[in-house]
């Protein structure tokens, strides 16, 4: 059924907005970044991870989950500094808030010799108020540079 006039159209739009404003919105986002785009041997790289609750309701059991760190040879690498399991878990994550972590890796000659990028993969998990499990994943792809290079 079509609205009969402009006033009726405005009333319908307003009621839709009000209905949606009362509904909780969920939003778990993982932002995983580094300041450089390329790195050479000996370069200390800092990866920064933000677990963000973009929703309108608090989330429980927020957690950053390290997935993998590898070079082009698919060698499983280890961060030289990574928060402990206890530090990677937060109790509650309030609506419109975030938690930040940093991890570090020192690029080796072997990483550069592998001929391709270094990939750091992370995931974020949390539980909504109704028990729904939420998850997001993000990767950082860092190009390898010759000695002396690296932004």
One Martini backbone bead per residue (centre of mass of N, CA, C, O) as a GRO file, in nm:
protein
  151
    1UNK     BB    1   0.095   0.037   0.025
    2UNK     BB    2   0.066   0.363  -0.048
    3UNK     BB    3   0.132   0.663   0.030
    4UNK     BB    4  -0.066   0.960   0.009
    5UNK     BB    5   0.157   1.146   0.147
    6UNK     BB    6   0.416   1.318   0.281
    7UNK     BB    7   0.341   1.276   0.580
    8UNK     BB    8   0.323   0.968   0.565
    9UNK     BB    9   0.615   0.917   0.480
   10UNK     BB   10   0.748   1.042   0.733
   11UNK     BB   11   0.616   0.854   0.941
   12UNK     BB   12   0.732   0.588   0.833
   13UNK     BB   13   1.030   0.659   0.861
   14UNK     BB   14   1.025   0.714   1.169
   15UNK     BB   15   0.932   0.427   1.258
   16UNK     BB   16   1.176   0.275   1.146
   17UNK     BB   17   1.394   0.417   1.309
   18UNK     BB   18   1.280   0.345   1.592
   19UNK     BB   19   1.292   0.040   1.564
   20UNK     BB   20   1.609   0.026   1.515
   21UNK     BB   21   1.708   0.179   1.775
   22UNK     BB   22   1.609  -0.063   1.977
   23UNK     BB   23   1.811  -0.241   1.842
   24UNK     BB   24   2.063  -0.435   1.868
   25UNK     BB   25   2.410  -0.399   1.782
   26UNK     BB   26   2.653  -0.582   1.620
   27UNK     BB   27   3.032  -0.543   1.650
   28UNK     BB   28   3.308  -0.721   1.543
   29UNK     BB   29   3.646  -0.591   1.516
   30UNK     BB   30   3.951  -0.636   1.332
   31UNK     BB   31   4.259  -0.457   1.367
   32UNK     BB   32   4.556  -0.515   1.164
   33UNK     BB   33   4.882  -0.361   1.198
   34UNK     BB   34   5.137  -0.154   1.034
   35UNK     BB   35   5.361   0.105   0.952
   36UNK     BB   36   5.484  -0.079   0.745
   37UNK     BB   37   5.538  -0.223   0.403
   38UNK     BB   38   5.852  -0.275   0.453
   39UNK     BB   39   6.129  -0.518   0.523
   40UNK     BB   40   6.438  -0.586   0.653
   41UNK     BB   41   6.699  -0.702   0.788
   42UNK     BB   42   6.661  -0.636   1.143
   43UNK     BB   43   6.375  -0.548   1.153
   44UNK     BB   44   6.148  -0.409   1.371
   45UNK     BB   45   5.817  -0.525   1.404
   46UNK     BB   46   5.500  -0.372   1.464
   47UNK     BB   47   5.203  -0.510   1.576
   48UNK     BB   48   4.861  -0.394   1.565
   49UNK     BB   49   4.574  -0.471   1.775
   50UNK     BB   50   4.215  -0.430   1.732
   51UNK     BB   51   3.939  -0.473   1.943
   52UNK     BB   52   3.604  -0.402   1.828
   53UNK     BB   53   3.304  -0.252   1.956
   54UNK     BB   54   3.041  -0.146   1.729
   55UNK     BB   55   2.818  -0.179   1.917
   56UNK     BB   56   2.525  -0.157   2.158
   57UNK     BB   57   2.656  -0.401   2.309
   58UNK     BB   58   2.795  -0.597   2.515
   59UNK     BB   59   3.083  -0.807   2.544
   60UNK     BB   60   3.210  -1.127   2.590
   61UNK     BB   61   3.507  -1.278   2.583
   62UNK     BB   62   3.736  -1.121   2.474
   63UNK     BB   63   3.970  -1.202   2.194
   64UNK     BB   64   4.299  -1.266   2.097
   65UNK     BB   65   4.408  -1.469   1.806
   66UNK     BB   66   4.676  -1.627   1.715
   67UNK     BB   67   4.744  -1.787   1.409
   68UNK     BB   68   4.995  -1.657   1.224
   69UNK     BB   69   5.350  -1.674   1.118
   70UNK     BB   70   5.481  -1.608   0.786
   71UNK     BB   71   5.644  -1.692   0.503
   72UNK     BB   72   5.682  -1.785   0.173
   73UNK     BB   73   5.776  -2.084   0.283
   74UNK     BB   74   5.583  -2.145   0.535
   75UNK     BB   75   5.719  -2.059   0.784
   76UNK     BB   76   5.694  -2.092   1.119
   77UNK     BB   77   5.682  -1.825   1.323
   78UNK     BB   78   5.805  -1.603   1.588
   79UNK     BB   79   5.746  -1.396   1.810
   80UNK     BB   80   5.935  -1.195   2.030
   81UNK     BB   81   5.653  -1.048   2.107
   82UNK     BB   82   5.379  -1.164   2.314
   83UNK     BB   83   5.113  -1.184   2.463
   84UNK     BB   84   4.961  -1.347   2.685
   85UNK     BB   85   4.684  -1.528   2.727
   86UNK     BB   86   4.573  -1.346   2.953
   87UNK     BB   87   4.618  -1.073   2.787
   88UNK     BB   88   4.423  -1.170   2.534
   89UNK     BB   89   4.201  -1.150   2.760
   90UNK     BB   90   3.874  -1.027   2.809
   91UNK     BB   91   3.597  -0.981   2.954
   92UNK     BB   92   3.464  -0.703   2.875
   93UNK     BB   93   3.304  -0.522   2.595
   94UNK     BB   94   3.210  -0.235   2.539
   95UNK     BB   95   3.037  -0.025   2.386
   96UNK     BB   96   3.233   0.150   2.185
   97UNK     BB   97   3.507  -0.024   2.210
   98UNK     BB   98   3.862  -0.103   2.290
   99UNK     BB   99   4.149  -0.316   2.228
  100UNK     BB  100   4.511  -0.324   2.269
  101UNK     BB  101   4.787  -0.474   2.082
  102UNK     BB  102   5.132  -0.597   2.083
  103UNK     BB  103   5.366  -0.717   1.837
  104UNK     BB  104   5.688  -0.882   1.760
  105UNK     BB  105   5.934  -0.871   1.480
  106UNK     BB  106   6.236  -1.004   1.336
  107UNK     BB  107   6.388  -0.974   1.051
  108UNK     BB  108   6.530  -1.199   0.824
  109UNK     BB  109   6.716  -1.333   0.575
  110UNK     BB  110   6.521  -1.569   0.522
  111UNK     BB  111   6.270  -1.401   0.462
  112UNK     BB  112   6.388  -1.264   0.209
  113UNK     BB  113   6.476  -1.536   0.057
  114UNK     BB  114   6.176  -1.642   0.012
  115UNK     BB  115   6.039  -1.409  -0.194
  116UNK     BB  116   5.831  -1.278   0.014
  117UNK     BB  117   5.602  -1.237   0.235
  118UNK     BB  118   5.482  -1.144   0.542
  119UNK     BB  119   5.241  -1.315   0.764
  120UNK     BB  120   4.987  -1.184   0.981
  121UNK     BB  121   4.752  -1.371   1.180
  122UNK     BB  122   4.428  -1.283   1.311
  123UNK     BB  123   4.183  -1.305   1.580
  124UNK     BB  124   3.844  -1.246   1.694
  125UNK     BB  125   3.654  -1.287   2.002
  126UNK     BB  126   3.302  -1.319   2.108
  127UNK     BB  127   3.006  -1.260   2.321
  128UNK     BB  128   2.690  -1.223   2.318
  129UNK     BB  129   2.414  -1.187   2.518
  130UNK     BB  130   2.271  -1.447   2.358
  131UNK     BB  131   2.549  -1.637   2.284
  132UNK     BB  132   2.676  -1.537   2.040
  133UNK     BB  133   2.935  -1.602   1.828
  134UNK     BB  134   3.212  -1.398   1.752
  135UNK     BB  135   3.405  -1.317   1.441
  136UNK     BB  136   3.738  -1.205   1.336
  137UNK     BB  137   3.968  -1.135   1.061
  138UNK     BB  138   4.332  -1.062   1.009
  139UNK     BB  139   4.587  -0.932   0.788
  140UNK     BB  140   4.941  -0.897   0.741
  141UNK     BB  141   5.128  -0.769   0.460
  142UNK     BB  142   5.485  -0.797   0.433
  143UNK     BB  143   5.728  -0.681   0.261
  144UNK     BB  144   6.030  -0.758   0.128
  145UNK     BB  145   6.364  -0.628   0.166
  146UNK     BB  146   6.645  -0.522   0.104
  147UNK     BB  147   6.915  -0.427   0.219
  148UNK     BB  148   6.840  -0.109   0.367
  149UNK     BB  149   6.555  -0.151   0.336
  150UNK     BB  150   6.261  -0.005   0.449
  151UNK     BB  151   5.966   0.160   0.572
   0.00000   0.00000   0.00000
